[in-house]
Short mmCIF file of C-alpha atoms in Angstrom, two decimals:
data_model
loop_
_atom_site.label_atom_id
_atom_site.label_comp_id
_atom_site.label_asym_id
_atom_site.label_seq_id
_atom_site.Cartn_x
_atom_site.Cartn_y
_atom_site.Cartn_z
CA MET A 1 6.29 -10.36 19.02
CA ALA A 2 8.30 -7.23 19.82
CA GLN A 3 8.34 -6.26 23.50
CA GLU A 4 8.25 -2.88 25.22
CA VAL A 5 10.49 -2.39 28.25
CA ARG A 6 11.96 0.47 30.27
CA GLY A 7 15.46 1.60 29.37
CA VAL A 8 17.92 4.43 30.10
CA VAL A 9 18.50 6.63 27.07
CA ALA A 10 21.10 9.36 26.55
CA PRO A 11 19.22 11.67 24.13
CA GLY A 12 22.07 14.02 23.18
CA ARG A 13 25.58 15.22 24.02
CA GLY A 14 25.79 16.24 27.66
CA GLU A 15 22.06 15.86 28.28
CA ARG A 16 20.80 14.07 31.36
CA VAL A 17 19.68 10.50 30.78
CA ARG A 18 16.03 9.62 30.97
CA ILE A 19 13.85 6.54 31.29
CA GLU A 20 12.07 5.75 28.04
CA THR A 21 9.99 2.94 26.62
CA VAL A 22 12.24 0.78 24.45
CA THR A 23 10.96 -1.60 21.80
CA VAL A 24 12.95 -4.84 21.67
CA PRO A 25 12.34 -6.86 18.47
CA ASP A 26 12.15 -10.63 18.30
CA PRO A 27 15.62 -12.09 17.83
CA GLY A 28 16.68 -12.70 14.27
CA PRO A 29 19.25 -15.22 13.04
CA GLY A 30 22.23 -15.32 15.40
CA GLU A 31 20.57 -13.03 17.95
CA ALA A 32 19.25 -13.40 21.51
CA VAL A 33 16.95 -11.46 23.79
CA VAL A 34 18.27 -11.31 27.36
CA ARG A 35 16.30 -10.34 30.45
CA VAL A 36 18.79 -8.16 32.30
CA GLN A 37 19.07 -8.85 36.02
CA ALA A 38 21.95 -6.50 36.93
CA CYS A 39 24.15 -3.95 35.18
CA GLY A 40 27.11 -1.99 36.54
CA VAL A 41 27.47 1.77 36.08
CA CYS A 42 30.76 2.20 34.19
CA HIS A 43 32.75 5.31 33.21
CA THR A 44 32.22 4.26 29.60
CA ASP A 45 28.48 4.92 29.97
CA LEU A 46 29.26 8.42 31.20
CA HIS A 47 31.63 8.94 28.25
CA TYR A 48 28.79 8.00 25.89
CA ARG A 49 26.43 10.45 27.63
CA GLN A 50 29.03 13.22 27.38
CA GLY A 51 29.64 12.56 23.69
CA GLY A 52 33.20 11.42 24.27
CA ILE A 53 32.88 8.17 22.30
CA GLY A 54 30.62 8.92 19.36
CA GLU A 55 27.80 11.01 17.96
CA ASP A 56 25.28 8.26 17.26
CA PHE A 57 22.66 9.59 19.67
CA PRO A 58 20.32 8.56 21.11
CA TYR A 59 22.25 5.87 23.00
CA LEU A 60 20.75 3.05 25.03
CA LEU A 61 23.30 2.95 27.85
CA GLY A 62 24.60 0.03 29.92
CA HIS A 63 26.94 -2.80 29.02
CA GLU A 64 28.38 -4.41 32.18
CA ALA A 65 25.56 -6.89 32.67
CA ALA A 66 24.30 -10.35 33.49
CA GLY A 67 20.91 -11.94 33.02
CA LEU A 68 18.82 -14.77 31.62
CA VAL A 69 18.46 -15.67 27.96
CA GLU A 70 14.77 -15.35 27.17
CA GLU A 71 14.62 -16.12 23.45
CA VAL A 72 17.06 -16.99 20.66
CA GLY A 73 16.92 -16.62 16.91
CA GLU A 74 17.48 -19.04 14.09
CA GLY A 75 20.81 -20.87 14.06
CA VAL A 76 21.77 -20.11 17.67
CA THR A 77 23.30 -23.13 19.37
CA GLU A 78 25.70 -21.71 21.96
CA VAL A 79 22.97 -20.54 24.35
CA ALA A 80 19.33 -21.45 24.99
CA PRO A 81 16.38 -19.89 26.81
CA GLY A 82 16.93 -20.06 30.57
CA ASP A 83 20.73 -19.88 30.43
CA PHE A 84 22.35 -17.47 32.88
CA VAL A 85 24.87 -15.37 30.98
CA ILE A 86 27.30 -12.49 31.26
CA LEU A 87 27.12 -10.11 28.32
CA ASN A 88 30.34 -9.22 26.53
CA TRP A 89 31.17 -6.69 23.83
CA ARG A 90 33.77 -8.87 22.09
CA ALA A 91 31.79 -11.51 20.21
CA VAL A 92 34.64 -13.05 18.25
CA CYS A 93 34.08 -14.11 14.65
CA GLY A 94 36.34 -17.20 14.50
CA ARG A 95 37.31 -16.42 10.90
CA CYS A 96 39.55 -13.33 10.82
CA ARG A 97 43.34 -13.50 10.72
CA ALA A 98 43.64 -13.02 14.50
CA CYS A 99 41.16 -15.81 15.25
CA LEU A 100 42.76 -18.15 12.72
CA ARG A 101 46.18 -17.51 14.30
CA GLY A 102 44.83 -18.61 17.69
CA ARG A 103 44.57 -15.07 19.09
CA PRO A 104 40.81 -14.52 19.19
CA TRP A 105 41.10 -11.82 21.88
CA TYR A 106 42.47 -9.63 19.04
CA CYS A 107 39.51 -10.44 16.75
CA PHE A 108 39.14 -7.85 13.99
CA ASP A 109 35.50 -8.62 13.18
CA THR A 110 33.54 -8.76 16.42
CA HIS A 111 29.81 -8.44 15.88
CA ASN A 112 26.60 -7.20 17.46
CA ALA A 113 22.89 -7.71 16.85
CA ARG A 114 21.87 -6.64 13.35
CA GLN A 115 18.43 -5.38 14.28
CA LYS A 116 17.92 -2.08 16.07
CA MET A 117 16.04 -1.48 19.28
CA THR A 118 13.95 1.69 19.08
CA THR A 119 12.14 4.23 21.19
CA ALA A 120 8.35 4.04 21.34
CA SER A 121 8.23 6.66 18.57
CA GLY A 122 10.37 4.46 16.30
CA THR A 123 13.71 6.28 16.65
CA ALA A 124 16.60 3.80 16.32
CA LEU A 125 18.79 3.48 19.40
CA THR A 126 22.54 2.88 19.44
CA PRO A 127 23.30 0.36 22.21
CA ALA A 128 26.40 1.20 24.24
CA LEU A 129 29.21 -1.14 23.19
CA GLY A 130 26.63 -3.07 21.22
CA ILE A 131 24.78 -4.15 24.37
CA GLY A 132 22.43 -1.50 25.83
CA ALA A 133 21.77 -3.20 29.15
CA PHE A 134 20.33 -0.35 31.24
CA ALA A 135 17.04 -1.88 30.18
CA GLU A 136 14.80 -4.61 31.46
CA LYS A 137 15.55 -6.61 28.30
CA THR A 138 18.04 -6.17 25.49
CA LEU A 139 18.83 -7.62 22.07
CA VAL A 140 22.38 -8.82 21.42
CA ALA A 141 24.30 -11.14 19.15
CA ALA A 142 24.23 -14.63 20.66
CA GLY A 143 28.03 -14.61 20.68
CA GLN A 144 27.86 -11.78 23.21
CA CYS A 145 26.32 -14.17 25.74
CA THR A 146 28.71 -16.23 27.87
CA LYS A 147 27.20 -18.97 30.03
CA VAL A 148 28.43 -19.14 33.65
CA ASP A 149 27.42 -20.92 36.86
CA PRO A 150 23.88 -19.69 37.67
CA SER A 151 24.48 -19.85 41.42
CA VAL A 152 26.47 -16.61 41.34
CA SER A 153 24.76 -13.33 42.16
CA PRO A 154 23.94 -11.33 39.00
CA SER A 155 25.12 -8.12 40.70
CA VAL A 156 28.70 -9.42 40.85
CA ALA A 157 28.70 -11.56 37.71
CA GLY A 158 27.93 -8.64 35.44
CA LEU A 159 31.06 -6.78 36.54
CA LEU A 160 33.15 -9.20 34.49
CA GLY A 161 31.43 -7.81 31.42
CA CYS A 162 33.74 -4.79 31.44
CA GLY A 163 35.70 -3.09 34.25
CA VAL A 164 36.69 -5.98 36.48
CA MET A 165 37.64 -8.14 33.51
CA ALA A 166 39.66 -5.27 32.04
CA GLY A 167 41.68 -4.92 35.23
CA ILE A 168 42.21 -8.59 36.00
CA GLY A 169 43.08 -9.25 32.37
CA ALA A 170 45.56 -6.36 32.28
CA ALA A 171 47.52 -8.15 35.00
CA VAL A 172 47.01 -11.80 34.10
CA ASN A 173 46.69 -11.75 30.31
CA THR A 174 48.44 -8.63 29.01
CA GLY A 175 51.03 -8.12 31.73
CA ALA A 176 51.62 -11.86 32.22
CA VAL A 177 52.26 -11.29 35.92
CA GLY A 178 53.96 -14.35 37.39
CA ARG A 179 54.75 -15.81 40.79
CA GLY A 180 57.14 -13.64 42.74
CA ASP A 181 56.82 -10.58 40.46
CA SER A 182 56.60 -7.03 41.70
CA VAL A 183 53.63 -5.10 40.34
CA ALA A 184 52.61 -1.46 40.61
CA VAL A 185 49.11 -0.27 39.74
CA ILE A 186 48.65 3.46 39.09
CA GLY A 187 45.02 4.48 39.53
CA CYS A 188 42.84 2.45 41.88
CA GLY A 189 39.32 2.89 40.65
CA GLY A 190 37.33 -0.16 39.64
CA VAL A 191 39.71 -1.22 36.86
CA GLY A 192 42.89 -0.51 38.82
CA ASN A 193 41.71 -2.36 41.89
CA ALA A 194 40.71 -5.26 39.67
CA ALA A 195 44.31 -5.26 38.41
CA VAL A 196 45.44 -5.47 42.03
CA ALA A 197 43.18 -8.49 42.52
CA GLY A 198 44.49 -10.01 39.29
CA ALA A 199 48.11 -9.56 40.38
CA ARG A 200 47.30 -11.29 43.64
CA LEU A 201 45.64 -14.18 41.78
CA ALA A 202 48.76 -14.53 39.62
CA GLY A 203 51.01 -14.83 42.68
CA ALA A 204 52.80 -11.48 42.66
CA ALA A 205 55.00 -11.08 45.71
CA ARG A 206 54.79 -7.29 45.94
CA ILE A 207 51.78 -5.28 44.79
CA ILE A 208 52.05 -1.50 45.06
CA ALA A 209 48.84 0.51 44.69
CA VAL A 210 49.09 4.18 43.73
CA ASP A 211 46.28 6.73 43.91
CA LEU A 212 45.38 10.20 45.18
CA ASP A 213 42.48 8.91 47.29
CA ASP A 214 43.11 7.06 50.55
CA ARG A 215 39.67 5.42 50.32
CA LYS A 216 40.63 3.71 47.07
CA LEU A 217 43.99 2.73 48.52
CA ALA A 218 42.22 1.10 51.48
CA THR A 219 40.16 -0.96 49.04
CA ALA A 220 43.34 -1.88 47.18
CA SER A 221 44.83 -3.19 50.40
CA ALA A 222 41.74 -5.28 51.04
CA LEU A 223 42.04 -6.75 47.54
CA GLY A 224 45.69 -7.72 47.86
CA ALA A 225 47.97 -4.67 47.68
CA THR A 226 51.00 -5.15 49.92
CA HIS A 227 51.95 -1.45 49.82
CA THR A 228 50.11 1.78 49.03
CA VAL A 229 51.36 5.14 47.79
CA ASN A 230 49.32 8.34 47.94
CA SER A 231 50.77 10.25 45.00
CA ARG A 232 49.36 13.49 46.35
CA ASN A 233 51.95 13.30 49.12
CA GLN A 234 54.96 11.63 47.49
CA ASP A 235 56.49 11.04 44.08
CA PRO A 236 55.11 7.69 42.89
CA VAL A 237 58.15 6.83 40.75
CA GLU A 238 60.53 7.31 43.65
CA ALA A 239 58.20 5.44 46.00
CA ILE A 240 57.84 2.46 43.67
CA ARG A 241 61.59 2.30 43.13
CA LYS A 242 62.23 2.46 46.87
CA LEU A 243 59.78 -0.39 47.47
CA THR A 244 61.49 -2.54 44.82
CA GLY A 245 65.09 -2.27 45.93
CA GLY A 246 65.74 0.72 43.69
CA HIS A 247 64.97 -1.20 40.49
CA GLY A 248 61.34 -0.48 39.69
CA ALA A 249 58.46 -2.93 39.31
CA ASP A 250 58.46 -5.90 36.95
CA VAL A 251 55.02 -4.87 35.69
CA VAL A 252 53.43 -1.41 36.00
CA ILE A 253 49.75 -1.14 35.12
CA GLU A 254 48.49 2.33 34.23
CA ALA A 255 44.75 2.44 34.91
CA VAL A 256 44.14 6.18 34.53
CA GLY A 257 44.75 6.88 30.85
CA ARG A 258 46.61 10.18 31.10
CA PRO A 259 50.03 11.18 29.69
CA GLU A 260 51.41 12.16 33.10
CA THR A 261 50.47 8.89 34.76
CA TYR A 262 51.71 6.88 31.77
CA ARG A 263 55.06 8.67 32.06
CA GLN A 264 55.16 7.70 35.74
CA ALA A 265 54.49 4.10 34.80
CA PHE A 266 57.24 4.17 32.18
CA TYR A 267 59.89 5.35 34.62
CA ALA A 268 58.63 3.26 37.54
CA ARG A 269 59.25 -0.08 35.80
CA ASP A 270 62.38 -2.16 36.08
CA LEU A 271 65.00 -1.89 33.33
CA ALA A 272 63.38 -4.62 31.24
CA GLY A 273 59.95 -4.36 32.84
CA THR A 274 56.54 -4.15 31.25
CA VAL A 275 54.13 -1.21 31.12
CA VAL A 276 50.46 -2.03 30.53
CA LEU A 277 48.09 0.78 29.56
CA VAL A 278 44.52 -0.14 30.46
CA GLY A 279 43.25 3.36 31.31
CA VAL A 280 41.41 4.88 28.35
CA PRO A 281 42.85 8.17 27.02
CA THR A 282 40.89 10.80 25.13
CA PRO A 283 41.62 11.59 21.46
CA GLU A 284 43.46 14.86 22.06
CA MET A 285 46.02 13.44 24.51
CA ARG A 286 49.67 13.26 23.43
CA LEU A 287 52.68 11.59 25.04
CA GLU A 288 56.29 12.73 24.80
CA ILE A 289 59.10 10.48 26.03
CA PRO A 290 62.71 10.65 24.78
CA LEU A 291 63.13 7.91 22.20
CA LEU A 292 66.52 7.12 23.68
CA ASP A 293 64.81 6.22 26.96
CA VAL A 294 62.47 3.87 25.11
CA PHE A 295 65.43 2.25 23.40
CA GLY A 296 67.67 2.14 26.44
CA ARG A 297 65.21 0.61 28.87
CA GLY A 298 64.13 -2.43 26.86
CA GLY A 299 61.18 -4.40 28.14
CA ALA A 300 57.70 -3.99 26.70
CA LEU A 301 55.08 -1.26 26.33
CA LYS A 302 51.63 -2.78 25.89
CA SER A 303 48.03 -1.68 25.74
CA SER A 304 45.26 -3.85 27.14
CA TRP A 305 41.85 -3.72 25.51
CA TYR A 306 39.19 -5.50 27.59
CA GLY A 307 42.03 -7.20 29.45
CA ASP A 308 42.91 -9.19 26.31
CA CYS A 309 40.18 -11.53 27.48
CA LEU A 310 38.45 -14.38 25.74
CA PRO A 311 35.02 -14.40 27.42
CA SER A 312 34.33 -18.09 26.81
CA ARG A 313 37.60 -18.93 28.58
CA ASP A 314 37.88 -16.23 31.23
CA PHE A 315 34.36 -15.55 32.50
CA PRO A 316 33.53 -19.09 33.71
CA MET A 317 37.00 -19.45 35.28
CA LEU A 318 36.72 -16.20 37.22
CA ILE A 319 33.18 -16.98 38.38
CA ASP A 320 34.42 -20.35 39.65
CA LEU A 321 37.24 -18.62 41.54
CA HIS A 322 34.70 -16.26 43.08
CA LEU A 323 32.43 -19.11 44.16
CA GLN A 324 35.46 -20.85 45.68
CA GLY A 325 36.19 -17.77 47.77
CA ARG A 326 39.43 -16.99 45.94
CA LEU A 327 38.26 -13.83 44.14
CA ASP A 328 36.03 -11.39 46.02
CA LEU A 329 33.95 -9.86 43.25
CA GLY A 330 31.53 -8.56 45.87
CA ALA A 331 34.20 -6.14 47.08
CA PHE A 332 33.70 -4.11 43.90
CA VAL A 333 29.99 -3.50 44.51
CA SER A 334 29.63 -0.30 46.50
CA GLU A 335 25.85 -0.06 46.20
CA THR A 336 22.85 -1.44 44.35
CA ILE A 337 20.43 1.04 42.80
CA ALA A 338 17.28 1.24 40.70
CA LEU A 339 17.14 2.02 36.99
CA ASP A 340 16.07 5.62 37.59
CA GLU A 341 19.05 6.43 39.88
CA ILE A 342 21.79 6.34 37.24
CA GLU A 343 22.39 10.12 37.03
CA ASP A 344 23.06 10.22 40.78
CA ALA A 345 25.35 7.21 40.37
CA PHE A 346 27.34 9.09 37.71
CA ASP A 347 27.87 11.91 40.22
CA ARG A 348 29.09 9.54 42.94
CA MET A 349 31.39 7.81 40.48
CA GLN A 350 32.97 11.12 39.42
CA ASP A 351 33.42 12.14 43.05
CA GLY A 352 35.25 8.88 43.78
CA ASP A 353 32.64 7.77 46.30
CA VAL A 354 32.06 4.32 44.77
CA LEU A 355 33.91 1.57 42.95
CA ARG A 356 30.74 0.34 41.26
CA SER A 357 27.10 1.17 41.52
CA VAL A 358 25.07 -1.73 40.19
CA VAL A 359 21.55 -1.44 38.80
CA VAL A 360 19.44 -4.38 39.92
CA MET A 361 16.27 -5.04 37.95
#
């Protein structure tokens, strides 16, 4: 029987979100209903609310979540009722050319639940990133559920569903940071500071955090940065070069998503270094770099989408590292809030006052 729950809906471009009654249907073949226990407030949710991602309003926001599987549909074998899971928005198909080549993190046919959740009046909702987890329960494709150790706190586990995984993966998976490498991270919000933590996990010898906000730089230091640069006060390219013997960093991770910071990353890398773009640009942004500089510097220019993660591989591993005390996921949780406090959380996020606000159900 379909269930009615409370959820956070963005009704139209730029409009304030509101709590509405959401109808969650019984799971169909390949689907699962998950009782959400915690969901992080991510910039992507704000982009949806502002109309920066699509026009398929109304949106059911929320995607960075963890909870308990309540019910599964026909043919579901990977999860069962009672399983504690992190939700992911990359449910790989296993059949496309990327999957068949052993690169499932590039899957070209990821999938979501086929049925629609609706408002009480019957209006179909578009779930953010195919998840819609600012709700007491949500309907997803079973492949979007990744089982992890249930002893972890839901408020930290859910962060791997988006921002923290994107940052750690940008360093570990996309950037292939290795022992002894020098790494610079430009932009130390939630994703950038996760990249700092990922570089530390990978054994980088020198980790340089760059930001305009000393509060974020202090968090970066706590998470493993060996040096910090406030780019409001000094040129970050010159600072990074000075801290790396004049050469530039082996890997520079750009976690802002702007042409000017990408250009800084490009020139702050070593001659054959790697630039990883994990910050999300907007459609109108353009980048101009002399082609001769691209040719003459060698190395690699990469983009990192969701940290090039494979949830079934990466989520359980990172949760285990957290439970062992080797990855402090709790450091990313600035506050826990209720479902009806999300608009205020958006304001604090934009003001740089928090790394992550987490809604706890």
